[in-house]
Each structure stands twice: as structure tokens, then as C-alpha cells.
Short mmCIF file of C-alpha atoms and ligand atoms in Angstrom, two decimals:
data_model
loop_
_atom_site.label_atom_id
_atom_site.label_comp_id
_atom_site.label_asym_id
_atom_site.label_seq_id
_atom_site.Cartn_x
_atom_site.Cartn_y
_atom_site.Cartn_z
CA UNK A 1 -46.22 -30.38 -17.95
CA UNK A 2 -44.69 -32.11 -20.91
CA UNK A 3 -47.12 -33.10 -23.37
CA UNK A 4 -45.53 -35.29 -26.30
CA UNK A 5 -47.36 -35.16 -29.72
CA UNK A 6 -48.60 -38.56 -31.14
CA UNK A 7 -45.52 -41.45 -30.87
CA UNK A 8 -43.39 -40.02 -28.41
CA UNK A 9 -46.36 -40.65 -25.75
CA UNK A 10 -44.95 -44.01 -25.07
CA UNK A 11 -41.49 -43.02 -25.94
CA UNK A 12 -40.51 -39.36 -24.33
CA UNK A 13 -36.91 -40.09 -24.84
CA UNK A 14 -37.30 -40.24 -28.60
CA UNK A 15 -38.98 -36.84 -28.56
CA UNK A 16 -35.41 -35.20 -25.86
CA UNK A 17 -33.22 -37.24 -28.27
CA UNK A 18 -34.07 -36.08 -31.91
CA UNK A 19 -34.92 -32.71 -31.58
CA UNK A 20 -32.77 -29.85 -30.61
CA UNK A 21 -34.75 -27.57 -26.62
CA UNK A 22 -35.05 -25.07 -29.81
CA UNK A 23 -37.01 -26.98 -32.46
CA UNK A 24 -38.52 -28.79 -29.56
CA UNK A 25 -40.38 -25.21 -28.10
CA UNK A 26 -41.67 -24.62 -31.63
CA UNK A 27 -43.19 -27.91 -32.17
CA UNK A 28 -44.66 -27.80 -28.75
CA UNK A 29 -46.32 -24.36 -29.41
CA UNK A 30 -47.71 -25.83 -32.89
CA UNK A 31 -49.66 -28.60 -31.28
CA UNK A 32 -50.56 -25.82 -28.52
CA UNK A 33 -52.06 -23.77 -31.15
CA UNK A 34 -53.42 -26.97 -33.49
CA UNK A 35 -55.00 -29.24 -30.55
CA UNK A 36 -57.72 -27.29 -28.32
CA UNK A 37 -57.43 -30.44 -25.93
CA UNK A 38 -53.42 -29.83 -25.48
CA UNK A 39 -54.41 -26.70 -24.92
CA UNK A 40 -56.63 -26.55 -22.46
CA UNK A 41 -54.06 -29.53 -20.58
CA UNK A 42 -51.47 -26.93 -20.60
CA UNK A 43 -53.85 -24.55 -19.05
CA UNK A 44 -53.87 -26.10 -15.67
CA UNK A 45 -49.87 -26.72 -15.85
CA UNK A 46 -48.92 -23.57 -17.04
CA UNK A 47 -47.70 -20.37 -16.00
CA UNK A 48 -50.02 -17.38 -16.47
CA UNK A 49 -49.16 -12.60 -17.32
CA UNK A 50 -51.88 -11.20 -15.90
CA UNK A 51 -53.93 -7.67 -17.52
CA UNK A 52 -56.15 -4.78 -16.83
CA UNK A 53 -57.50 -3.37 -19.54
CA UNK A 54 -54.58 -3.88 -21.05
CA UNK A 55 -52.30 -2.63 -19.09
CA UNK A 56 -49.58 -5.72 -17.68
CA UNK A 57 -49.37 -6.22 -13.59
CA UNK A 58 -45.57 -5.67 -12.95
CA UNK A 59 -44.18 -6.15 -9.11
CA UNK A 60 -41.57 -4.50 -7.33
CA UNK A 61 -38.98 -6.68 -6.36
CA UNK A 62 -35.58 -4.80 -5.22
CA UNK A 63 -35.19 -1.65 -7.00
CA UNK A 64 -36.53 -4.43 -10.22
CA UNK A 65 -39.60 -4.83 -12.01
CA UNK A 66 -40.85 -7.79 -13.39
CA UNK A 67 -44.05 -9.27 -14.52
CA UNK A 68 -44.76 -12.55 -12.43
CA UNK A 69 -45.56 -15.28 -14.06
CA UNK A 70 -48.25 -16.58 -11.93
CA UNK A 71 -48.80 -20.64 -11.76
CA UNK A 72 -52.20 -22.74 -12.86
CA UNK A 73 -52.99 -23.09 -9.33
CA UNK A 74 -52.46 -20.00 -7.83
CA UNK A 75 -54.29 -18.55 -10.08
CA UNK A 76 -57.66 -20.39 -9.98
CA UNK A 77 -57.26 -19.81 -6.54
CA UNK A 78 -56.59 -16.23 -7.32
CA UNK A 79 -59.27 -15.63 -9.03
CA UNK A 80 -62.03 -16.92 -6.40
CA UNK A 81 -60.51 -14.80 -3.64
CA UNK A 82 -60.95 -10.93 -6.82
CA UNK A 83 -64.73 -12.84 -7.00
CA UNK A 84 -63.93 -14.73 -10.26
CA UNK A 85 -64.98 -17.67 -12.11
CA UNK A 86 -62.02 -20.12 -12.15
CA UNK A 87 -63.70 -20.62 -16.29
CA UNK A 88 -62.04 -17.66 -16.99
CA UNK A 89 -59.11 -18.76 -18.02
CA UNK A 90 -60.64 -20.05 -20.67
CA UNK A 91 -60.21 -17.05 -21.84
CA UNK A 92 -57.06 -16.66 -21.88
CA UNK A 93 -54.34 -16.72 -25.13
CA UNK A 94 -51.48 -18.29 -25.55
CA UNK A 95 -48.10 -16.68 -25.88
CA UNK A 96 -44.97 -18.47 -25.46
CA UNK A 97 -43.01 -21.51 -23.06
CA UNK A 98 -39.74 -21.74 -21.89
CA UNK A 99 -37.49 -24.15 -22.64
CA UNK A 100 -39.09 -26.84 -20.52
CA UNK A 101 -41.77 -26.69 -22.83
CA UNK A 102 -44.12 -25.44 -20.10
CA UNK A 103 -46.77 -22.93 -21.47
CA UNK A 104 -47.18 -19.65 -20.71
CA UNK A 105 -50.43 -17.58 -21.48
CA UNK A 106 -51.89 -14.08 -20.41
CA UNK A 107 -55.03 -13.19 -19.14
CA UNK A 108 -57.11 -9.74 -19.40
CA UNK A 109 -59.23 -9.58 -15.78
CA UNK A 110 -61.49 -6.78 -17.64
CA UNK A 111 -61.82 -8.28 -21.05
CA UNK A 112 -63.40 -11.40 -19.24
CA UNK A 113 -65.68 -9.66 -17.22
CA UNK A 114 -68.90 -12.39 -18.26
CA UNK A 115 -67.13 -14.76 -16.45
CA UNK A 116 -67.21 -12.66 -12.70
CA UNK A 117 -68.98 -12.77 -9.83
CA UNK A 118 -71.46 -9.80 -9.02
CA UNK A 119 -69.61 -7.94 -6.47
CA UNK A 120 -66.57 -8.49 -8.44
CA UNK A 121 -62.97 -6.46 -7.33
CA UNK A 122 -61.55 -3.27 -8.70
CA UNK A 123 -58.49 -2.56 -9.74
CA UNK A 124 -56.64 -0.90 -6.71
CA UNK A 125 -58.35 -3.73 -4.26
CA UNK A 126 -57.18 -6.25 -6.84
CA UNK A 127 -53.34 -4.19 -6.72
CA UNK A 128 -53.58 -4.54 -3.09
CA UNK A 129 -54.73 -8.25 -2.90
CA UNK A 130 -51.89 -8.73 -5.06
CA UNK A 131 -48.72 -6.68 -4.43
CA UNK A 132 -48.67 -4.94 -7.14
CA UNK A 133 -49.65 -2.83 -9.83
CA UNK A 134 -51.16 -2.87 -13.02
CA UNK A 135 -49.02 -0.28 -14.80
CA UNK A 136 -49.54 1.19 -18.72
CA UNK A 137 -47.86 -0.82 -21.47
CA UNK A 138 -45.62 2.29 -22.56
CA UNK A 139 -44.09 2.82 -19.48
CA UNK A 140 -44.08 -0.52 -18.25
CA UNK A 141 -40.89 -1.05 -20.89
CA UNK A 142 -39.45 1.12 -18.98
CA UNK A 143 -39.60 -0.49 -16.49
CA UNK A 144 -38.42 -4.36 -17.43
CA UNK A 145 -36.03 -5.50 -18.62
CA UNK A 146 -34.58 -8.37 -21.25
CA UNK A 147 -36.96 -11.10 -22.34
CA UNK A 148 -40.60 -9.55 -20.48
CA UNK A 149 -41.04 -6.61 -23.01
CA UNK A 150 -41.53 -8.54 -26.43
CA UNK A 151 -43.28 -10.90 -24.26
CA UNK A 152 -45.18 -8.51 -22.77
CA UNK A 153 -45.29 -6.47 -25.78
CA UNK A 154 -47.10 -9.24 -27.77
CA UNK A 155 -49.31 -10.43 -24.91
CA UNK A 156 -51.11 -7.04 -25.60
CA UNK A 157 -51.45 -7.11 -28.73
CA UNK A 158 -52.97 -10.25 -29.06
CA UNK A 159 -55.53 -9.64 -26.20
CA UNK A 160 -56.57 -5.98 -28.01
CA UNK A 161 -56.82 -8.22 -30.86
CA UNK A 162 -59.28 -10.20 -29.29
CA UNK A 163 -61.89 -8.01 -28.08
CA UNK A 164 -62.27 -5.95 -31.22
CA UNK A 165 -63.00 -9.00 -33.21
CA UNK A 166 -65.74 -10.89 -31.36
CA UNK A 167 -67.79 -10.08 -34.06
CA UNK A 168 -67.96 -12.09 -37.32
CA UNK A 169 -67.42 -8.76 -40.40
CA UNK A 170 -69.39 -10.53 -42.64
CA UNK A 171 -72.50 -12.08 -41.00
CA UNK A 172 -71.79 -9.18 -37.38
CA UNK A 173 -72.63 -13.50 -35.54
CA UNK A 174 -70.13 -13.92 -32.54
CA UNK A 175 -66.76 -15.26 -32.95
CA UNK A 176 -65.84 -18.00 -31.15
CA UNK A 177 -61.85 -18.17 -30.53
CA UNK A 178 -59.67 -21.42 -30.70
CA UNK A 179 -58.32 -22.73 -26.81
CA UNK A 180 -55.08 -20.60 -27.97
CA UNK A 181 -55.98 -17.70 -29.02
CA UNK A 182 -54.12 -18.31 -32.48
CA UNK A 183 -57.86 -17.51 -34.24
CA UNK A 184 -61.60 -16.51 -34.35
CA UNK A 185 -64.59 -18.52 -36.00
CA UNK A 186 -67.05 -18.08 -37.23
CA UNK A 187 -69.52 -20.63 -37.40
CA UNK A 188 -72.30 -19.05 -39.69
CA UNK A 189 -69.78 -18.22 -41.96
CA UNK A 190 -66.76 -20.47 -41.20
CA UNK A 191 -64.83 -17.77 -41.83
CA UNK A 192 -62.05 -18.06 -39.67
CA UNK A 193 -60.13 -14.51 -38.70
CA UNK A 194 -56.28 -14.91 -37.82
CA UNK A 195 -54.57 -12.09 -35.63
CA UNK A 196 -53.59 -8.96 -37.90
CA UNK A 197 -50.73 -6.78 -37.57
CA UNK A 198 -49.73 -4.07 -40.42
CA UNK A 199 -46.52 -4.03 -42.58
CA UNK A 200 -44.69 -0.56 -41.45
CA UNK A 201 -41.51 0.13 -43.02
CA UNK A 202 -38.98 2.11 -41.44
CA UNK A 203 -36.22 4.20 -42.89
CA UNK A 204 -32.98 5.96 -41.37
CA UNK A 205 -31.91 8.27 -44.37
CA UNK A 206 -28.41 8.85 -44.81
CA UNK A 207 -26.70 11.75 -47.12
CA UNK A 208 -23.36 9.38 -46.39
CA UNK A 209 -22.30 11.79 -44.21
CA UNK A 210 -25.68 13.15 -41.37
CA UNK A 211 -27.98 10.54 -40.72
CA UNK A 212 -31.86 12.66 -41.32
CA UNK A 213 -34.44 12.25 -38.05
CA UNK A 214 -38.20 14.22 -37.67
CA UNK A 215 -40.31 14.18 -34.88
CA UNK A 216 -44.10 14.26 -35.12
CA UNK A 217 -46.40 16.19 -32.65
CA UNK A 218 -46.91 13.61 -30.76
CA UNK A 219 -43.47 12.50 -29.84
CA UNK A 220 -42.35 13.93 -26.23
CA UNK A 221 -40.86 16.35 -26.03
CA UNK A 222 -37.51 16.48 -27.82
CA UNK A 223 -37.52 13.51 -29.03
CA UNK A 224 -37.01 12.68 -32.98
CA UNK A 225 -36.88 9.11 -34.91
CA UNK A 226 -36.34 7.56 -38.25
CA UNK A 227 -38.82 8.09 -40.80
CA UNK A 228 -41.85 5.14 -40.41
CA UNK A 229 -44.72 4.63 -42.48
CA UNK A 230 -47.43 2.05 -43.59
CA UNK A 231 -47.14 -0.32 -46.04
CA UNK A 232 -49.89 0.56 -48.62
CA UNK A 233 -51.72 -2.38 -50.47
CA UNK A 234 -49.34 -4.00 -52.77
CA UNK A 235 -47.17 -1.97 -52.59
CA UNK A 236 -43.13 -3.03 -52.45
CA UNK A 237 -41.55 -2.46 -48.64
CA UNK A 238 -39.03 -1.24 -51.42
CA UNK A 239 -41.55 1.27 -53.13
CA UNK A 240 -43.38 1.72 -49.25
CA UNK A 241 -39.39 3.00 -48.30
CA UNK A 242 -39.07 5.15 -51.96
CA UNK A 243 -43.14 6.60 -51.27
CA UNK A 244 -42.95 7.72 -47.03
CA UNK A 245 -39.13 9.17 -48.06
CA UNK A 246 -40.73 11.51 -51.05
CA UNK A 247 -43.91 11.55 -48.82
CA UNK A 248 -42.67 12.50 -45.59
CA UNK A 249 -39.76 14.67 -46.30
CA UNK A 250 -39.14 15.18 -50.95
CA UNK A 251 -35.95 12.90 -51.02
CA UNK A 252 -35.66 10.69 -53.56
CA UNK A 253 -33.97 7.40 -52.38
CA UNK A 254 -30.89 6.65 -54.26
CA UNK A 255 -30.61 3.25 -52.46
CA UNK A 256 -31.63 0.64 -49.26
CA UNK A 257 -31.23 -2.02 -47.35
CA UNK A 258 -32.92 -4.16 -45.17
CA UNK A 259 -31.25 -4.57 -40.94
CA UNK A 260 -34.10 -5.84 -39.07
CA UNK A 261 -37.40 -6.03 -37.98
CA UNK A 262 -39.72 -5.88 -34.81
CA UNK A 263 -42.63 -6.86 -33.66
CA UNK A 264 -44.69 -3.17 -32.10
CA UNK A 265 -47.59 -2.56 -29.71
CA UNK A 266 -48.73 0.36 -30.35
CA UNK A 267 -50.77 1.92 -31.14
CA UNK A 268 -52.09 -1.75 -33.14
CA UNK A 269 -50.04 -4.28 -34.14
CA UNK A 270 -47.41 -3.52 -36.56
CA UNK A 271 -44.73 -5.05 -38.28
CA UNK A 272 -41.80 -2.82 -38.06
CA UNK A 273 -39.12 -3.74 -40.96
CA UNK A 274 -36.43 -1.09 -40.27
CA UNK A 275 -33.89 -0.38 -43.88
CA UNK A 276 -31.62 1.95 -44.19
CA UNK A 277 -31.24 4.50 -47.20
CA UNK A 278 -29.02 6.39 -49.53
CA UNK A 279 -30.03 9.68 -51.15
CA UNK A 280 -27.96 11.86 -53.57
CA UNK A 281 -25.40 13.92 -51.93
CA UNK A 282 -26.29 17.41 -53.87
CA UNK A 283 -30.65 16.54 -53.91
CA UNK A 284 -30.81 17.09 -49.91
CA UNK A 285 -32.85 20.10 -49.21
CA UNK A 286 -35.31 18.71 -47.14
CA UNK A 287 -38.94 19.70 -47.79
CA UNK A 288 -41.27 18.43 -45.31
CA UNK A 289 -44.80 17.45 -44.66
CA UNK A 290 -46.38 19.83 -42.22
CA UNK A 291 -49.48 17.45 -41.67
CA UNK A 292 -47.34 14.67 -40.79
CA UNK A 293 -44.05 15.56 -39.49
CA UNK A 294 -43.34 18.98 -36.77
CA UNK A 295 -39.84 18.54 -37.56
CA UNK A 296 -37.10 17.69 -39.69
CA UNK A 297 -32.59 17.80 -39.94
CA UNK A 298 -30.18 16.67 -40.82
CA UNK A 299 -28.09 15.27 -37.95
CA UNK A 300 -24.27 15.13 -37.86
CA UNK A 301 -22.73 12.24 -36.05
CA UNK A 302 -21.79 14.39 -33.27
CA UNK A 303 -24.62 15.38 -32.65
CA UNK A 304 -25.85 11.38 -32.81
CA UNK A 305 -22.92 10.25 -30.60
CA UNK A 306 -23.88 13.05 -27.82
CA UNK A 307 -27.41 12.33 -27.30
CA UNK A 308 -26.90 8.12 -27.47
CA UNK A 309 -24.19 8.80 -24.96
CA UNK A 310 -26.88 11.44 -22.90
CA UNK A 311 -29.91 8.59 -23.22
CA UNK A 312 -33.40 8.90 -23.15
CA UNK A 313 -34.79 12.06 -21.53
CA UNK A 314 -34.23 15.61 -23.10
CA UNK A 315 -32.17 18.33 -21.29
CA UNK A 316 -33.30 21.68 -20.96
CA UNK A 317 -30.99 23.77 -22.45
CA UNK A 318 -30.26 27.68 -22.05
CA UNK A 319 -32.14 29.17 -24.41
CA UNK A 320 -35.34 27.19 -23.60
CA UNK A 321 -35.27 25.28 -25.51
CA UNK A 322 -35.01 20.37 -25.18
CA UNK A 323 -31.88 18.65 -26.40
CA UNK A 324 -31.78 16.09 -28.93
CA UNK A 325 -32.92 12.16 -27.87
CA UNK A 326 -33.04 9.04 -28.92
CA UNK A 327 -37.03 6.56 -29.05
CA UNK A 328 -35.55 4.09 -26.71
CA UNK A 329 -33.19 1.21 -26.46
CA UNK A 330 -35.80 -1.47 -27.19
CA UNK A 331 -37.33 0.86 -30.38
CA UNK A 332 -36.06 -0.87 -32.87
CA UNK A 333 -35.24 3.11 -34.67
CA UNK A 334 -32.69 3.35 -32.22
CA UNK A 335 -31.30 -0.13 -33.49
CA UNK A 336 -31.13 1.89 -36.62
CA UNK A 337 -29.49 5.24 -35.41
CA UNK A 338 -26.50 2.37 -33.45
CA UNK A 339 -25.88 0.65 -36.73
CA UNK A 340 -25.40 4.00 -38.81
CA UNK A 341 -22.57 5.48 -36.32
CA UNK A 342 -21.02 2.19 -36.09
CA UNK A 343 -21.44 2.56 -40.54
CA UNK A 344 -19.65 6.04 -39.92
CA UNK A 345 -17.32 5.04 -37.68
CA UNK A 346 -15.75 2.33 -39.18
CA UNK A 347 -16.00 4.36 -42.73
CA UNK A 348 -11.57 5.41 -44.24
CA UNK A 349 -11.33 9.02 -42.97
N1 LIG B 401 -40.73 0.74 -32.95
C1 LIG B 401 -40.34 2.43 -33.23
O1 LIG B 401 -39.43 2.10 -33.16
C2 LIG B 401 -41.49 2.45 -33.95
C3 LIG B 401 -41.86 2.62 -34.48
N2 LIG B 401 -43.19 3.65 -35.34
C4 LIG B 401 -44.69 2.87 -35.45
O2 LIG B 401 -44.79 2.95 -36.74
C5 LIG B 401 -45.96 3.64 -36.83
C6 LIG B 401 -46.55 4.24 -38.42
O3 LIG B 401 -45.31 5.39 -38.53
P1 LIG B 401 -46.68 6.92 -38.93
O4 LIG B 401 -45.19 7.68 -39.13
O5 LIG B 401 -47.31 7.12 -38.00
O6 LIG B 401 -47.20 6.05 -40.43
P2 LIG B 401 -47.66 6.84 -41.15
O7 LIG B 401 -46.49 7.95 -42.04
O8 LIG B 401 -48.06 5.75 -42.35
O9 LIG B 401 -48.96 8.12 -40.69
C7 LIG B 401 -49.99 7.44 -39.76
C8 LIG B 401 -50.75 7.81 -40.91
O10 LIG B 401 -51.65 6.35 -41.73
C9 LIG B 401 -52.10 6.34 -41.37
N3 LIG B 401 -53.36 4.95 -40.25
C10 LIG B 401 -52.70 4.61 -39.60
N4 LIG B 401 -52.87 3.07 -39.07
C11 LIG B 401 -53.02 2.33 -40.63
C12 LIG B 401 -52.98 0.89 -40.85
N5 LIG B 401 -52.94 0.16 -40.55
N6 LIG B 401 -52.45 1.18 -42.69
C13 LIG B 401 -52.49 1.69 -43.35
N7 LIG B 401 -52.23 3.17 -42.92
C14 LIG B 401 -52.35 3.37 -41.26
C15 LIG B 401 -53.81 7.21 -40.58
O11 LIG B 401 -54.18 8.34 -41.19
P3 LIG B 401 -55.52 8.58 -40.60
O12 LIG B 401 -55.61 9.25 -39.55
O13 LIG B 401 -55.76 9.55 -42.40
O14 LIG B 401 -56.48 7.67 -40.98
C16 LIG B 401 -52.49 7.32 -39.91
O15 LIG B 401 -52.31 9.18 -38.91
C17 LIG B 401 -46.27 4.04 -35.91
O16 LIG B 401 -48.16 3.29 -35.16
C18 LIG B 401 -45.49 4.04 -34.59
O17 LIG B 401 -46.06 3.44 -33.52
C19 LIG B 401 -42.70 4.98 -35.26
C20 LIG B 401 -41.32 4.93 -35.30
C21 LIG B 401 -40.51 4.50 -34.46
MG1 LIG B 402 -44.54 8.00 -40.32
#
């Protein structure tokens, strides 16, 4: 399946000797995005993840769920069975590749309807035909483990972006995707559109001994998370952190530092940039913005440690309220909270 670029085509061994697995993968993906012919060939030898209206296809294997990779050959016969045209494969988007440079694509059966033959199958019929189910992504993230989470999250984000950017916003003319799906072009204006994502800062505020968590009305019962907010045009990350903390809880950040970042597909593609922040110890009275938040308060190390131990489901307590629960472990908010716990533990008593 491997396609060697230019000079390496006659000397593939050189290609292998010169580059590490990681570099080979990145160069291969670059070629797939830049060269429509190479990418079209890869669609005939790669594997496919299926979606239906942005819900990934999952199969239960024993007690585990996984997102099956469907080979190109299987995919074509499956499309036939599902009364879709084989050409539908062209509507797939590139989402990655294996260490051996086998390309991964994602294909949404609903978004590719133009390729379906009259009488194409309903979702439930497809599910029983393929022996699995199209599962809403939020739910799928709880059922899957490991590498499939980020892969399906970015696949969904890319499929959604293509579905909502079919027309040029200047000319109103249809846009065409390149084969890999890394961009769309308006032939009339020449404008190139690239997949969009919005930068969001997520900040865990600490006063030295407690951390500040908040909840929005839409959160699941009992769940609190770190403060989050979209970057405004022209802002630096530091400015966004300071503004969001002031806007949402009325506090002034004294110092802050970057921790890590994560792509987040909900409700649209965001780049979550996670930071820790400290507020002055004598200035910790919360003044909550009721338009944005339902509750915000300081939590002690003990409360956080207990919630981490209990896991993602809240417990009903005697007084009808529910116990604190924290974001799932694959959300960067969870990682920030765990880092804070470690910082507290390593502090001299
Ligand atoms: N991965 C993780 O661990 C976590 C991820 N998140 C994510 O962070 C994101 C931001 O958090 P949130 O507190 O809601 O953000 P904000 O505090 O910035 O407030 C949300 C408001 O911002 C406006 N908005 C929506 N989209 C954009 C955009 N692309 N650019 C600028 N403004 C926008 C909307 O206002 P209006 O309705 O007036 O248009 C929306 O109601 C959420 O999408 C959430 O999913 C949050 C917590 C944890
Ligand atoms: Mg917010």
C-alpha cells in the first residue's frame, strides 16, 4: 500500500534507511494531502471508518467496543450491498495512517447521499447488515479506549466541516474538496478554504490550597469543570485566560502557565489550550457571572481526591443533592485537575 515519493520510487530501501517510522508517516500524510493522484490510489488500498450523520460505527467484541477499520475492497462490496455507488468512496476524508503507511479514511454515509442509488438503506437496516451500531460520539468516547478516541473525534470534526462548507462565502458557488479533504476550493474566486477550529483556553484557577471549578446549566448533574472560553480576535492566550477568569468569576489572575492542549470536537472543532492560574490569596471572593455559569466554588484537595476516586458517575446523597463529579479522563480538564492534585501533594507541608 506504501507509495514512495519521487526519487524513492525506484529505491524504496533508501526511503526506509533514511527516515524513522514517525518521519515516514508524516511525509506520507503530507504527500496524500498535496497530491490527489497518490491519495486516490490510497483510497483503493487504505481502510475506512464509517459514520452516519456524524455518529461513528462501533462493534461490540466481547465486553469491549471498537471502531472497525473496513478495507477498501470490503468497503466497495459493502457500499454495493447498502445500495450506494462505489464512487461514494471519493467523498471520504483522510484522517491518518498506520506505522506501515496504510492510509485511514472516514466516510459519512448520510453526507455522501448524492452517491446513493434510489432505495438506499435506512440506518437500522445498515446496522443489522454490518452487525454494529452508529453511536453518538459523546457516548462512543465512553465506550471506546485508547487511540480510537482522538482519531474519531478529529474525523467527526473534519466530516462536519466539509458538510457545512460546501459553498464559497464570497461567490455562493459550490466548493470542491481535494481528495484527502484537507481543503476546499472555489473554482470561481480561487479562494481556498481550510478546515477551521476555534482556539479555546481552559484554566484551572488555584488560590494555593483550593481550586476553582464551575458548572454550566447544560452539564450533567453534579459535574464541575475548569473555566473555559473562546479566544477573541487579537487576543494572546494570556489575555484570554485573564479575561475569562475576570468575566466568569470576577477574579484577577496573578500568574499563569501553559500545561497542554487537545483537539475537542464539541460542539464544533476547538483547540483546547489548558493552563494553570494562580489568584492572589487575599483576593479569592467569587463573583459569578450568572449568564454563563450555574455555580462556581472553591474545592479542597480532599474533595477533589474523593471525586477522582469515585469516577465519572455522580452519587445520590442523603439530602437529595448529588456528589461532585469531574470531566472524563480523556478531557483535558481532567488532566489539569490531576496535575493540580500532584502539585498539592508535592508541596512542603
Ligand atoms: N475538553 C475539555 O476538557 C473541555 C472542553 N470545553 C469546551 O470549551 C468550549 C468553550 O467553553 P465555554 O465555557 O462554553 O465558552 P465561553 O465561556 O467562551 O462561552 C460560550 C459562548 O461563547 C460564544 N461562542 C460560541 N462559539 C464561539 C466561537 N467559535 N468563537 C467565539 N465565541 C463563541 C457563544 O456565545 P453566543 O451563544 O452568545 O453566541 C457561547 O455561548 C466548549 O465548546 C466546551 O465544549 C469546556 C470544558 C472542558
Ligand atoms: Mg465559559
